[in-house]
Coordinates of C-alpha atoms in Angstrom, one line a residue:
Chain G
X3 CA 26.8 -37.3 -23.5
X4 CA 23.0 -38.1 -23.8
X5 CA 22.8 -36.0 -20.1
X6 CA 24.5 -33.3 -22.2
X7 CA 21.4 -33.7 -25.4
X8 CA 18.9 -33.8 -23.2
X9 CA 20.0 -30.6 -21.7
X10 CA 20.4 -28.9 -24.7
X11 CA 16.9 -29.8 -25.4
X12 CA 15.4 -29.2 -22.4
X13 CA 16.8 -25.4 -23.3
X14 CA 15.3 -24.9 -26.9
X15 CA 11.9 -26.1 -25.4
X16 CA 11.9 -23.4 -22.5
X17 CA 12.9 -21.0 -25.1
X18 CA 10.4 -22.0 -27.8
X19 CA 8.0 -21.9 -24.6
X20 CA 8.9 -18.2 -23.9
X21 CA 8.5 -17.4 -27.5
X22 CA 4.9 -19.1 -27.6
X23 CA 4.1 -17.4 -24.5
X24 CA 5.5 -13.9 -26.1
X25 CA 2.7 -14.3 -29.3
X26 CA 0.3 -15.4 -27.5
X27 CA 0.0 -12.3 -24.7
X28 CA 1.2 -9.8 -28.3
X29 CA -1.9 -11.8 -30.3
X30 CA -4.0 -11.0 -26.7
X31 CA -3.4 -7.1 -26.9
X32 CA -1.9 -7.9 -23.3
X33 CA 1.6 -6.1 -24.4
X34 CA -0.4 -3.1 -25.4
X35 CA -2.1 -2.8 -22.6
X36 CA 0.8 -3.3 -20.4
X37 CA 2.7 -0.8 -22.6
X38 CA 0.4 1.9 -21.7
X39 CA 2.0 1.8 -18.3
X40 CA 5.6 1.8 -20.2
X41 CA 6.1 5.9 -18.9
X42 CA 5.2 5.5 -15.3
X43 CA 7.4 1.9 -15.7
X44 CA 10.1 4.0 -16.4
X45 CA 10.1 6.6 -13.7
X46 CA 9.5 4.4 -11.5
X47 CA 11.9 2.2 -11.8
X48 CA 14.4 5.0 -11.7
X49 CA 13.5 5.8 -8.6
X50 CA 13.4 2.3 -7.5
X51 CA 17.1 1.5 -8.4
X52 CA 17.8 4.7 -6.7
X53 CA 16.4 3.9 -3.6
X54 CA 17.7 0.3 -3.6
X55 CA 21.0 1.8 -4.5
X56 CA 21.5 4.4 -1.8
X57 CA 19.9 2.7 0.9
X58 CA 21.8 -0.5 -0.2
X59 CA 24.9 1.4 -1.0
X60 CA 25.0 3.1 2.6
X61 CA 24.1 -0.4 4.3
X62 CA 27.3 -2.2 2.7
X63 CA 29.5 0.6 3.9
X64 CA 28.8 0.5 7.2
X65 CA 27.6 -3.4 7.9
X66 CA 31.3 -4.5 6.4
X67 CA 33.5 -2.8 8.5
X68 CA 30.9 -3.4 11.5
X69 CA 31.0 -6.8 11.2
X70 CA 34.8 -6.8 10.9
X71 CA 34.9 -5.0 14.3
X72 CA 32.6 -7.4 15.8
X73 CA 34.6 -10.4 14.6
X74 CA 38.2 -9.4 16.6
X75 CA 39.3 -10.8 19.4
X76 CA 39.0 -7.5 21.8
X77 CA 35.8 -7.3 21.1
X78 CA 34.9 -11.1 21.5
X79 CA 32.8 -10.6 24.7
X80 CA 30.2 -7.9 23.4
X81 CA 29.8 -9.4 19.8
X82 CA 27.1 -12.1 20.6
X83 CA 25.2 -10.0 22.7
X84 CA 25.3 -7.3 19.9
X85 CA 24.7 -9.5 17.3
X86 CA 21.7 -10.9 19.6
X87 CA 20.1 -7.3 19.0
X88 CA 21.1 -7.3 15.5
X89 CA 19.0 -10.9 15.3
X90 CA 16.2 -8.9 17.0
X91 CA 16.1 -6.0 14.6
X92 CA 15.8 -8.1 11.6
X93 CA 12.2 -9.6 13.2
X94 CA 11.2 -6.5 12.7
X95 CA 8.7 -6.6 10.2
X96 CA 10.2 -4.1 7.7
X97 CA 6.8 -2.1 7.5
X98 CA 6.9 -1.4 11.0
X99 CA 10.9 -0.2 10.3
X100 CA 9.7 1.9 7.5
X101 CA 6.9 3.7 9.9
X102 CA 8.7 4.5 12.6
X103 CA 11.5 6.2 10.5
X104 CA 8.8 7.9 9.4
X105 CA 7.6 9.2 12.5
X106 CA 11.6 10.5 12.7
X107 CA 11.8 11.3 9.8
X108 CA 8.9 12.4 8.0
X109 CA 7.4 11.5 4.6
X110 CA 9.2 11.3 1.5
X111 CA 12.7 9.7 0.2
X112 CA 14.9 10.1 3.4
X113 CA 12.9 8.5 5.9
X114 CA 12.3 5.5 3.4
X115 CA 16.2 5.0 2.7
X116 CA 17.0 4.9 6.8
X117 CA 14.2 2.1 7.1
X118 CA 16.2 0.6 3.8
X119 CA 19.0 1.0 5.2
X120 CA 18.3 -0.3 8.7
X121 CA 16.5 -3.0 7.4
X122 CA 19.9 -4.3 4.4
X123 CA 22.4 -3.1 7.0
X124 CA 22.0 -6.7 9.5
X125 CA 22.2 -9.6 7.1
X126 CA 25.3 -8.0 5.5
X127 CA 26.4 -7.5 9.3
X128 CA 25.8 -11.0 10.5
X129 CA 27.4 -12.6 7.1
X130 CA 30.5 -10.6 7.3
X131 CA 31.0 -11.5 11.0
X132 CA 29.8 -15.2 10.7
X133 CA 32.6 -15.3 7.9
X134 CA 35.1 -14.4 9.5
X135 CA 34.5 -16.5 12.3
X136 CA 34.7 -19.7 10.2
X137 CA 37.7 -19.0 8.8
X138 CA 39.7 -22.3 9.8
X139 CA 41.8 -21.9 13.1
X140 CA 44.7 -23.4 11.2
X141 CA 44.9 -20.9 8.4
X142 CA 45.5 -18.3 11.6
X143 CA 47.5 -20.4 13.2
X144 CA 49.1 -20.6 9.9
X145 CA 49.1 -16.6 9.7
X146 CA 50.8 -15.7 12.8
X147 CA 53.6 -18.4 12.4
X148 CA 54.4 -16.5 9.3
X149 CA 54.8 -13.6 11.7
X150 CA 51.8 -11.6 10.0
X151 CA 50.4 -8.6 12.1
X152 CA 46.8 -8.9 13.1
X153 CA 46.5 -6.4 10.3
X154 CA 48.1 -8.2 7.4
X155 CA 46.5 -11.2 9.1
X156 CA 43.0 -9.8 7.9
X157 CA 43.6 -8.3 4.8
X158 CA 45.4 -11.3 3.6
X159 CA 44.3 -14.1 5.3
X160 CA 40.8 -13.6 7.0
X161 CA 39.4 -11.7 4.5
X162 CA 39.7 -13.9 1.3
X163 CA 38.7 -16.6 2.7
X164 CA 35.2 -14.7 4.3
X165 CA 34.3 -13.0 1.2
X166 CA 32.2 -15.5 -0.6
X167 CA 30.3 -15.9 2.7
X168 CA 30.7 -12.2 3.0
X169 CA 29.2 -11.9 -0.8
X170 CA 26.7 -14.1 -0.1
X171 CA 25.0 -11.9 2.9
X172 CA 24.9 -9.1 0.2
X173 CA 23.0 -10.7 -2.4
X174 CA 20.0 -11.9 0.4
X175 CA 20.2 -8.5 1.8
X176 CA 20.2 -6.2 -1.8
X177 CA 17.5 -8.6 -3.2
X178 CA 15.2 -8.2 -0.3
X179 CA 15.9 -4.6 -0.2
X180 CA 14.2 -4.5 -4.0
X181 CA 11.4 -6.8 -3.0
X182 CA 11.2 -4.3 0.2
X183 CA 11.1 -0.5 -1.8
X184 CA 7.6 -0.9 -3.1
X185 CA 6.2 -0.8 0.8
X186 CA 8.6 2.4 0.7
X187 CA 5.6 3.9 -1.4
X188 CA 3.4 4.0 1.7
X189 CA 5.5 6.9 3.2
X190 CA 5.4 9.0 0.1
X191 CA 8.3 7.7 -1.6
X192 CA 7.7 6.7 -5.1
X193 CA 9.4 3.4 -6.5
X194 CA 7.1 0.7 -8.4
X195 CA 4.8 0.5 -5.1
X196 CA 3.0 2.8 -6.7
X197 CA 1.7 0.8 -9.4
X198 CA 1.2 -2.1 -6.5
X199 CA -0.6 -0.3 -4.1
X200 CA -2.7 1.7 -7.0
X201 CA -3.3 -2.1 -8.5
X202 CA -4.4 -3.5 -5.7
X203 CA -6.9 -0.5 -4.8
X204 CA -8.5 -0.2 -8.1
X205 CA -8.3 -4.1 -8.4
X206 CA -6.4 -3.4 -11.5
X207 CA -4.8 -6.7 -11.5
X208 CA -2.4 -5.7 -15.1
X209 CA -1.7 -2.3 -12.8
X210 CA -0.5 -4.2 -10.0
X211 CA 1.8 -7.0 -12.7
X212 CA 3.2 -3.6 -14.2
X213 CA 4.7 -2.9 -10.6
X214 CA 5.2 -6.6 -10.0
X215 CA 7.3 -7.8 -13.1
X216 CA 9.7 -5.2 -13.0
X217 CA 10.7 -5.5 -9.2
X218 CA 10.8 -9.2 -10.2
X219 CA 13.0 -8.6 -12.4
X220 CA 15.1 -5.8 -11.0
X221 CA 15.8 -8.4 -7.7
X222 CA 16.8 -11.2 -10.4
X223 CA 19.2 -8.6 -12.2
X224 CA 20.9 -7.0 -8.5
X225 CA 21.4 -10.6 -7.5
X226 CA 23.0 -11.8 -10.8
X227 CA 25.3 -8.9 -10.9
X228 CA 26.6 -9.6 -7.4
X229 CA 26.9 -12.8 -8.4
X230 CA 29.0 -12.3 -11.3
X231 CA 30.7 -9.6 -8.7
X232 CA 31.6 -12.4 -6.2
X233 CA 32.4 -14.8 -9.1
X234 CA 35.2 -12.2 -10.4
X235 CA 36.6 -10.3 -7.1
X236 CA 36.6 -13.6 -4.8
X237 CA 40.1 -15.6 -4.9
X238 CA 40.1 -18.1 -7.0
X239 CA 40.9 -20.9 -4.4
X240 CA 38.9 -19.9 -2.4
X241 CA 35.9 -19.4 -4.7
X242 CA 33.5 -22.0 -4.7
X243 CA 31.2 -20.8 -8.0
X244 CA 34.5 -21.7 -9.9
X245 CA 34.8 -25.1 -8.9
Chain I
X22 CA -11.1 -47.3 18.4
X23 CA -14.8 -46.9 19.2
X24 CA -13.5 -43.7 21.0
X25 CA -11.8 -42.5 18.4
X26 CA -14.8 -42.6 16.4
X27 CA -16.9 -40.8 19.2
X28 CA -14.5 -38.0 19.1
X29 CA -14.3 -37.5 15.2
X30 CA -18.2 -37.8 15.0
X31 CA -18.6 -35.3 18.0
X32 CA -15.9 -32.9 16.0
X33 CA -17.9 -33.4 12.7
X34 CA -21.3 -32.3 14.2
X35 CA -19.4 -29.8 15.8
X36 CA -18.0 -27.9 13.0
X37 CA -21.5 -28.2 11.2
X38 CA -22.9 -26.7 13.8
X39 CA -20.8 -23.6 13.8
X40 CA -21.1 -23.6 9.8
X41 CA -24.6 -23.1 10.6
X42 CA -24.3 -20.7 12.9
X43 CA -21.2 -18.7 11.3
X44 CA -24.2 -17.3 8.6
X45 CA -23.7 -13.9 10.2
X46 CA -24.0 -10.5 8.4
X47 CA -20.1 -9.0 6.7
X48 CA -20.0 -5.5 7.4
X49 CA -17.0 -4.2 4.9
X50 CA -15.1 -1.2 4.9
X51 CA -12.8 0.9 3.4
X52 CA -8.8 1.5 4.2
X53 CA -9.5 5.2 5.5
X54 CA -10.8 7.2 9.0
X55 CA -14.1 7.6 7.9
X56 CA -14.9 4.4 6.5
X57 CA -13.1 2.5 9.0
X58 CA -15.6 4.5 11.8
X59 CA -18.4 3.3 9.8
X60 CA -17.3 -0.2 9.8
X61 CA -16.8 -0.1 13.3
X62 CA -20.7 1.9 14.2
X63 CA -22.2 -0.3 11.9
X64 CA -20.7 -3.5 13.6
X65 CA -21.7 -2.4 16.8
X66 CA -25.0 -1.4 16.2
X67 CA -25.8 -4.5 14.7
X68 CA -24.4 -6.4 17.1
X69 CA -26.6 -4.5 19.8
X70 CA -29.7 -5.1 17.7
X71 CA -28.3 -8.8 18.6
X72 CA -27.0 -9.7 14.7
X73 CA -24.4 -12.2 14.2
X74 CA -21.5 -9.6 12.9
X75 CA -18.2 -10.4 10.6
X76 CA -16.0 -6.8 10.0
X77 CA -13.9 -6.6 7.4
X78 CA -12.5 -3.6 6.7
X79 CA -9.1 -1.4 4.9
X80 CA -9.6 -2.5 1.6
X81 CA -9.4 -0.4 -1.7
X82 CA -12.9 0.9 -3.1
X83 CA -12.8 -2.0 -6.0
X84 CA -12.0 -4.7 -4.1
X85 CA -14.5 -4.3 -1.8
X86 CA -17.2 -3.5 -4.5
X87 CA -15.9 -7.0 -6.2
X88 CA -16.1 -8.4 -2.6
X89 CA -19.6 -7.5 -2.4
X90 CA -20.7 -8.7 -6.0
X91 CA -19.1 -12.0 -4.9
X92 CA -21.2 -12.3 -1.6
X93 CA -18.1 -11.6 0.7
X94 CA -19.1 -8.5 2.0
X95 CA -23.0 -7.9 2.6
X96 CA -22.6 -4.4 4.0
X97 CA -20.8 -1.6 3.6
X98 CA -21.0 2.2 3.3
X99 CA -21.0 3.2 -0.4
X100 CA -21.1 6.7 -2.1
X101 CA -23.0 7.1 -5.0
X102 CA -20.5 9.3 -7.2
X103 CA -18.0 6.3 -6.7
X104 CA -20.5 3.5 -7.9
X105 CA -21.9 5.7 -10.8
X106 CA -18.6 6.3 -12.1
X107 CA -16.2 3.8 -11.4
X108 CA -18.3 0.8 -10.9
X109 CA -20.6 1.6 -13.4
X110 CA -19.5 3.6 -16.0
X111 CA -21.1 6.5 -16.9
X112 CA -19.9 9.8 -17.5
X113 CA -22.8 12.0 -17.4
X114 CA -23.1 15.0 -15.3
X115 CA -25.6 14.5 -12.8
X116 CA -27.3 16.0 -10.1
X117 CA -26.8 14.9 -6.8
X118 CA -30.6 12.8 -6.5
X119 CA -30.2 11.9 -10.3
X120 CA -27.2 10.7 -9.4
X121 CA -28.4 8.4 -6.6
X122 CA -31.4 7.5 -8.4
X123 CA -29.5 6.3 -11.1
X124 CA -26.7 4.0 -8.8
X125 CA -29.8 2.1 -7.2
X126 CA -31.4 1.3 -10.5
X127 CA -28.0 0.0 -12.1
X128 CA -27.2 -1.6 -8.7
X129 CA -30.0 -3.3 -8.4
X130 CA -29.5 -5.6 -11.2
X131 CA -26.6 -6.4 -9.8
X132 CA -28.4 -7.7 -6.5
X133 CA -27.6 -5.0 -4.9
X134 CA -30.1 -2.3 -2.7
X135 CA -28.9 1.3 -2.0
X136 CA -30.9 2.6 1.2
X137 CA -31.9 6.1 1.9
X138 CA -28.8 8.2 1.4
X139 CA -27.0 10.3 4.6
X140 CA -26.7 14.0 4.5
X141 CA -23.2 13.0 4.4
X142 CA -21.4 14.4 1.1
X143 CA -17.7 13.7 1.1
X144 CA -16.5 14.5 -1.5
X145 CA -13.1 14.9 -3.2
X146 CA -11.3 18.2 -2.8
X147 CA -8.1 19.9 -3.5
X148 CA -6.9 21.7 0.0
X149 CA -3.7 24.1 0.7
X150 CA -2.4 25.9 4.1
X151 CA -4.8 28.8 4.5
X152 CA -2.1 31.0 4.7
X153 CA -0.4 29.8 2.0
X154 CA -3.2 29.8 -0.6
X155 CA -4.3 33.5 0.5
X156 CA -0.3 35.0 -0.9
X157 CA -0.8 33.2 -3.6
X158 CA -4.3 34.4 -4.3
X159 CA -5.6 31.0 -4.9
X160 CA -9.2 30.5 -4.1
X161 CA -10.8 27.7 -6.7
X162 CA -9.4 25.1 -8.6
X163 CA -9.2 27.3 -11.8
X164 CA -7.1 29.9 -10.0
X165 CA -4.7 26.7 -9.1
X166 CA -5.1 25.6 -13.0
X167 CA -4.3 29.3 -13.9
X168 CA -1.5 29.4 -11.2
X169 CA 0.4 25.9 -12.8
X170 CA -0.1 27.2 -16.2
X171 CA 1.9 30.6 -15.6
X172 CA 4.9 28.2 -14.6
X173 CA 4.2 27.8 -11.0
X174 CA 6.1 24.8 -9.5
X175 CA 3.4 23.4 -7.2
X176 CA 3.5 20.3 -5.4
X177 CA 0.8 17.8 -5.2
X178 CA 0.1 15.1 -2.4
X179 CA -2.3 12.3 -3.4
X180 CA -3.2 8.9 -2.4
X181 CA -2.7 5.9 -4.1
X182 CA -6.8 5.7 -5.5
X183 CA -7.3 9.2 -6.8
X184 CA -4.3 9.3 -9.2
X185 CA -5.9 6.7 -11.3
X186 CA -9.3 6.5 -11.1
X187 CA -11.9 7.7 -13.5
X188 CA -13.2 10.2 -11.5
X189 CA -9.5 10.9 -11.0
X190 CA -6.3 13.3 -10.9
X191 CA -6.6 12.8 -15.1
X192 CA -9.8 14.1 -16.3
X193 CA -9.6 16.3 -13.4
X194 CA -6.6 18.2 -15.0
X195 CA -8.2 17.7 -18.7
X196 CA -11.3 19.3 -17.0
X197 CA -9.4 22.5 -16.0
X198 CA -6.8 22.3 -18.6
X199 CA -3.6 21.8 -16.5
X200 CA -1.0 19.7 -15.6
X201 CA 1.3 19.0 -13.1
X202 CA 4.4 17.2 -13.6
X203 CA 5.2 14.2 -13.1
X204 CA 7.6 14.8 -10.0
X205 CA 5.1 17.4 -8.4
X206 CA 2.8 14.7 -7.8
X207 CA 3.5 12.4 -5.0
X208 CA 1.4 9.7 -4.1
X209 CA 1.3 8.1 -0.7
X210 CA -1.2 6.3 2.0
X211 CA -4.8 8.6 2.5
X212 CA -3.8 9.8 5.8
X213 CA -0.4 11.2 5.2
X214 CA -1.8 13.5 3.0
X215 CA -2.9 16.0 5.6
X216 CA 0.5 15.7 7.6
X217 CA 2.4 16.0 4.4
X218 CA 0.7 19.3 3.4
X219 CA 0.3 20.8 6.9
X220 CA 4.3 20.3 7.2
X221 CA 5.0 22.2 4.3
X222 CA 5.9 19.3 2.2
X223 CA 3.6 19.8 -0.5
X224 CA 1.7 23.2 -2.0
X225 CA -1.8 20.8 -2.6
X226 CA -3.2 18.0 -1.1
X227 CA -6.5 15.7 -2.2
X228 CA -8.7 15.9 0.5
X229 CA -11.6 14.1 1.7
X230 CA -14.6 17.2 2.0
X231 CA -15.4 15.4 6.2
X232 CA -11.8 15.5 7.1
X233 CA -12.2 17.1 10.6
X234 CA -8.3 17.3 10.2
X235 CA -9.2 20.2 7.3
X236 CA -10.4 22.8 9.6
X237 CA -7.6 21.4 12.8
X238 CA -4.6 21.7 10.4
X239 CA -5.8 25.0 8.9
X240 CA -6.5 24.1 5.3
X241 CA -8.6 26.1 2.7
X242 CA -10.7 24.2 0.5
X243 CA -10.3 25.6 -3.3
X244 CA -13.9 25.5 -4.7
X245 CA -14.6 23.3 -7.4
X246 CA -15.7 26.3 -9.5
X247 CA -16.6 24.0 -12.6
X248 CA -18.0 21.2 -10.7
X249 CA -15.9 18.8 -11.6
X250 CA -16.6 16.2 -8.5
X251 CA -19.8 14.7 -8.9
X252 CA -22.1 13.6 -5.4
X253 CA -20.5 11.0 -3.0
X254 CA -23.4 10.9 -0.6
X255 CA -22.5 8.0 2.3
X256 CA -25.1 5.4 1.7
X257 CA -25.8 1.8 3.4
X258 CA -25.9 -0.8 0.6
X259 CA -26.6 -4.0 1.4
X260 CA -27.1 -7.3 -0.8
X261 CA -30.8 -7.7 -1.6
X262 CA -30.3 -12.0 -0.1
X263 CA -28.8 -10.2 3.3
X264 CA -32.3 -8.0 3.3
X265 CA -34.6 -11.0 2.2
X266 CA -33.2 -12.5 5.4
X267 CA -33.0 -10.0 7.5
X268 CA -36.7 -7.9 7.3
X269 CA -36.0 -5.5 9.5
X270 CA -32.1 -4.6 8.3
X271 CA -33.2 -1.7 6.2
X272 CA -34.8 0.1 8.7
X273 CA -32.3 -0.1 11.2
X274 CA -30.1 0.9 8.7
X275 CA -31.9 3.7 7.6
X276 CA -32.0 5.2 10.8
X277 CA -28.4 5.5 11.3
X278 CA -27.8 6.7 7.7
X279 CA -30.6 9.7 8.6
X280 CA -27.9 10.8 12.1
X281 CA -25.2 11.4 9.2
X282 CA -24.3 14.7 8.1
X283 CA -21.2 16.5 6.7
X284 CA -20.5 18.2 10.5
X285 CA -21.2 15.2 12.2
X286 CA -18.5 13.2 9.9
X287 CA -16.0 15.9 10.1
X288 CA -16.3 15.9 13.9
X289 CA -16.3 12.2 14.5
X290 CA -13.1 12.0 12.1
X291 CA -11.5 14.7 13.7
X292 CA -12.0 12.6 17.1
X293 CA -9.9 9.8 15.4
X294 CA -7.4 11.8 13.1
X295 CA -6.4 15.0 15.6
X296 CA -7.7 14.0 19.6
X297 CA -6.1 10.4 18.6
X298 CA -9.4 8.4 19.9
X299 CA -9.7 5.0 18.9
X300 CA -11.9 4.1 16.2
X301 CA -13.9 2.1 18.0
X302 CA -14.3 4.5 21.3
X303 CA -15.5 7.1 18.8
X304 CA -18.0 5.0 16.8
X305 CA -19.3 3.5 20.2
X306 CA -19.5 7.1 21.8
X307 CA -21.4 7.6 18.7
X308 CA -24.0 5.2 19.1
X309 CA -24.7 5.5 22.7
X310 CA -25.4 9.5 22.3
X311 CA -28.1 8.7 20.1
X312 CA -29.1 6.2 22.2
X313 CA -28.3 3.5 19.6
X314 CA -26.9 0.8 21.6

C-alpha cells in the first residue's frame, strides 16, 4: 500500500518536473527558437518515417520467412554457417553499409533504404531463427504425437511460442533503423540528418537538438507501438508482457 | 614494494616528460579535398622545418573556428569571406582587400593573426552540365533566378554548410529574388555534389570555384552577375601565443601561402578528386616541386 503512494508520488513529481522544465525553456525563448525550425521538423520527419518504414517494412518481409527457412530441419547443416555471415554483416559499421550501397546504387533515397534494409534485415533474421530454435523439444514432441504435419506443426505450435522472441528482434532492429536514417543524409537522402549534420557543421548546437529530439522521440514511439503490437498479436499464454 | 615505487615514480616522470614535449603546433582542417590537402602540406612542411606537428582535420567551418578560439587548433587555412561573415558578423559589401583588411583587425582582438593572403579565391559557385546549361540558355545566376521563376522545376544539390549559413542558399535566393522548393533542394556530403550533378541527378550543384573536378566533369560556372559571393581568399591564420613562440612560423608560412593560386588549387584537387591520388601523395608531391621539403 505505502509502495503503491510512494509511486504515485514519485509520478506527480516527474510530471510537475516536466512542467517546470516546459516554463522554464517557454520563459527562455528556447521554444521560439526551436519553433523556427518547426517547417523543416516537419518535412523531415516525413521523410524520416518514410525511410524507416520502407526500409524497415522490406527488412521484416524478408528476415521472417528467412529465418523460418533457416530454422527447419533440412536445412539444419547450412544455418550456422549462414547465420555466422549474418553475425559478420551486422559488424559492419552501418556507415560503411550505407557507402557502399552507394557506390551501387548512387545517391539519393534508394541506395539509403538497401543499406536500411541490409543493415534491419539480420537482427530480425537471427531473432526469428533463435526463436524458433528454443521452442521446448517437448511442445514438438508434443506436436507430432498429435499427428500434426511439419506445416501445422509451425503455424500452430512453433510459431506462437517464437513470436515474443520473434517481436522482440523487431523492436532492436526498427529502433536502430531510426537512430540509423540520419547518417542516411550523408548520401543525399533527406531525413532529420540534415539538421544533425547542418548542426554540427555550423556548431549550431539548438540545429543539431531540432534533428536530435525528434529521432529521439520517433525511436521511443516505433518501439512502443511494437510493443503494444507484441502485447496484442502474441498468445496470451505464451505472452510474457501480460504476466 | 620499494620496486613498485621505482616503477610508479619512473612512469610519473615519464608522462611529464612527454607533457612537455607534446607542446607541438595543431594544424586544423576542414572536412573537404581542398582543406584536407592543406592540412596535410601544411603538416608536412612543418614537420620538415623540424616542428613538433598535431593534424586535425574534417571538421565543419565553426567548429574549427571555435576550436581555434579555444586553443585547440593553432593553425589552419581560413578564407576571409567566411570569417567576415559568419564568424564575425558583418554584412557589408566589401572589396576583396577591404575585406581581408577588415577580418585581421576584428581577428586580432580575438588573438588571432591573419598572414599574407594566397592568390587562392575559392569561392562559392552555382555549376550545371555544360551541355545542359547552354539548351537552357542559362549563363549567370539571374538567368537561373529568371529560369525558376517562369516555373522551371530545377533541382538543386547542396552540402550540408551552404544551406544554412549566412552567406548561404537564403540571402542568396533573396539576393536574386527566387526560390526553389523545398524538395528541389537536396542536401548531402561536399563531394557528392559533383557526382550527383555530373550523373544527371540534379540541374544545379554548389560548387567550390578550385574544384579541378569542374572543368574534368564538364561543368559551367553561372556568373555571379550581381556579386553576391563575397572574397574567400585561402589565408594561414595562426594564434598570435603559437607565433610568440615560434619567430619564424610566419614566414614560413607566408611562403607557402605566396605558391597558392586558383590553377594551382584546382589542379592539386583534381589530383585527389578525379586521378584518385591520396591526399597526402599530392600535398607531399607539392612540397617537394617547390622544393619545400
Amino acid at each position: 500500500m505505502a509502495n503503491l503512494k510512494l509511486v504515485t508520488m514519485s509520478r506527480w513529481l516527474i510530471l510537475l518536473g516536466v512542467f517546470a522544465l516546459g516554463v522554464w525553456s517557454q520563459s527562455s525563448g528556447l521554444v521560439d527558437d526551436f519553433l523556427f525550425y518547426w517547417p523543416d521538423i516537419r518535412y523531415l520527419t516525413g521523410q524520416h518515417v518514410w525511410l524507416t518504414a520502407v526500409s524497415g517494412g522490406l527488412a521484416i518481409l524478408v528476415a521472417i520467412p528467412l529465418g523460418i527457412l533457416l530454422s527447419r530441419p533440412a536445412m539444419s547443416n547450412y544455418a550456422e554457417p549462414l547465420m555466422q555471415v549474418l553475425n559478420v554483416g551486422t559488424t559492419i559499421p552501418t556507415l560503411a553499409v550505407l557507402a557502399l550501397s552507394m557506390s551501387l546504387l548512387g545517391i539519393g533515397t534508394l541506395p539509403a533504404v538497401f543499406g536500411l534494409f541490409v543493415a534491419t534485415l539480420l537482427p530480425i533474421t537471427r531473432n526469428t531463427y533463435a526463436g524458433l530454435k528454443g521452442v521446448s523439444p517437448a511442445l514438438l514432441e508434443a506436436a507430432s504425437g498429435l499427428g500434426m504435419s511439419a506445416f501445422q506443426r509451425l503455424i500452430r505450435v512453433e510459431l506462437p511460442n517464437a513470436l515474443y522472441v520473434i517481436f522482440a528482434g523487431m523492436r532492436t532492429a526498427l529502433t536502430i533503423n531510426v537512430g540509423t536514417v540520419p547518417l542516411a543524409f550523408l548520401i543525399g537522402a533527406g531525413g532529420l540528418g540534415e539538421l544533425i549534420f547542418t548542426g554540427i557543421d555550423l556548431y549550431d548546437p539548438l540545429m543539431m537538438l531540432a534533428g536530435a529530439i525528434p529521432t529521439a522521440v520517433l525511436a521511443v514511439v516505433v518501439d512502443a507501438f511494437i510493443a503494444s503490437l507484441a502485447f496484442v498479436v502474441v498468445p496470451r499464454e505464451v505472452n510474457p508482457s501480460r504476466g | 614494494m620499494n620496486k613498485i615505487r621505482t616503477l610508479l615514480t619512473g612512469l610519473l616522470a615519464l608522462a611529464v616528460s612527454t607533457t612537455v614535449q607534446a607542446e607541438s603546433i595543431v594544424v586544423g582542417g576542414k572536412n573537404f579535398t581542398e582543406q584536407q590537402i592543406l592540412a596535410s602540406m601544411t603538416a608536412q612542411y612543418l614537420e620538415a622545418l623540424e616542428y613538433d606537428v598535431e593534424k586535425k582535420s574534417g571538421m565543419g567551418s565553426a567548429v574549427l573556428r571555435q576550436a581555434q578560439e579555444n586553443g585547440q587548433i593553432d593553425l589552419y587555412w581560413e578564407y576571409t569571406g567566411t570569417s567576415l561573415i559568419n564568424y564575425n558578423d558583418i554584412t557589408e559589401e566589401l572589396g576583396p582587400e577591404a575585406t581581408y583588411k577588415r577580418v585581421k583587425e576584428l581577428d586580432k582582438e580575438k588573438g588571432l593573426v591573419w598572414l599574407e593572403p594566397s592568390n587562392a579565391n575559392n569561392t562559392y559557385a552555382f555549376a550545371m552540365r555544360a551541355k545542359d546549361a547552354k539548351e537552357r540558355g542559362i549563363e549567370t545566376l539571374s538567368d537561373l533566378a529568371q529560369a525558376v521563376n517562369d516555373g522551371k522545376e530545377l533541382s538543386f544539390a547542396s552540402n550540408a554548410e551552404f544551406y544554412a549559413r549566412e552567406d548561404g542558399l537564403r540571402p542568396l535566393q533573396q539576393a536574386y529574388d527566387f526560390r526553389f522548393g523545398r524538395e528541389n533542394i537536396k542536401r548531402m556530403d561536399s563531394g557528392l555534389v559533383y557526382n550527383a550533378l555530373r550523373d544527371g541527378q540534379v540541374e544545379v550543384g554548389l560548387v567550390f570555384a578550385t574544384d579541378g573536378r569542374i572543368k574534368a566533369f564538364d561543368f559551367v560556372v553561372l556568373e555571379d552577375n550581381k556579386q553576391y559571393f563575397p572574397a574567400y581568399a585561402l589565408t594561414p591564420v595562426v594564434r598570435e601565443e603559437t607565433l610568440e613562440k615560434h619567430e619564424k612560423l610566419d614566414e614560413q608560412m607566408n611562403a607557402l601561402s605566396s605558391l597558392l593560386d586558383d590553377q594551382t588549387m584546382a589542379t592539386l584537387n583534381a589530383r585527389v578528386d578525379v586521378d584518385r591520388q591520396t591526399i597526402e601523395k599530392v600535398a607531399r608531391n607539392f612540397l617537394k616541386e617547390h622544393n619545400l621539403i
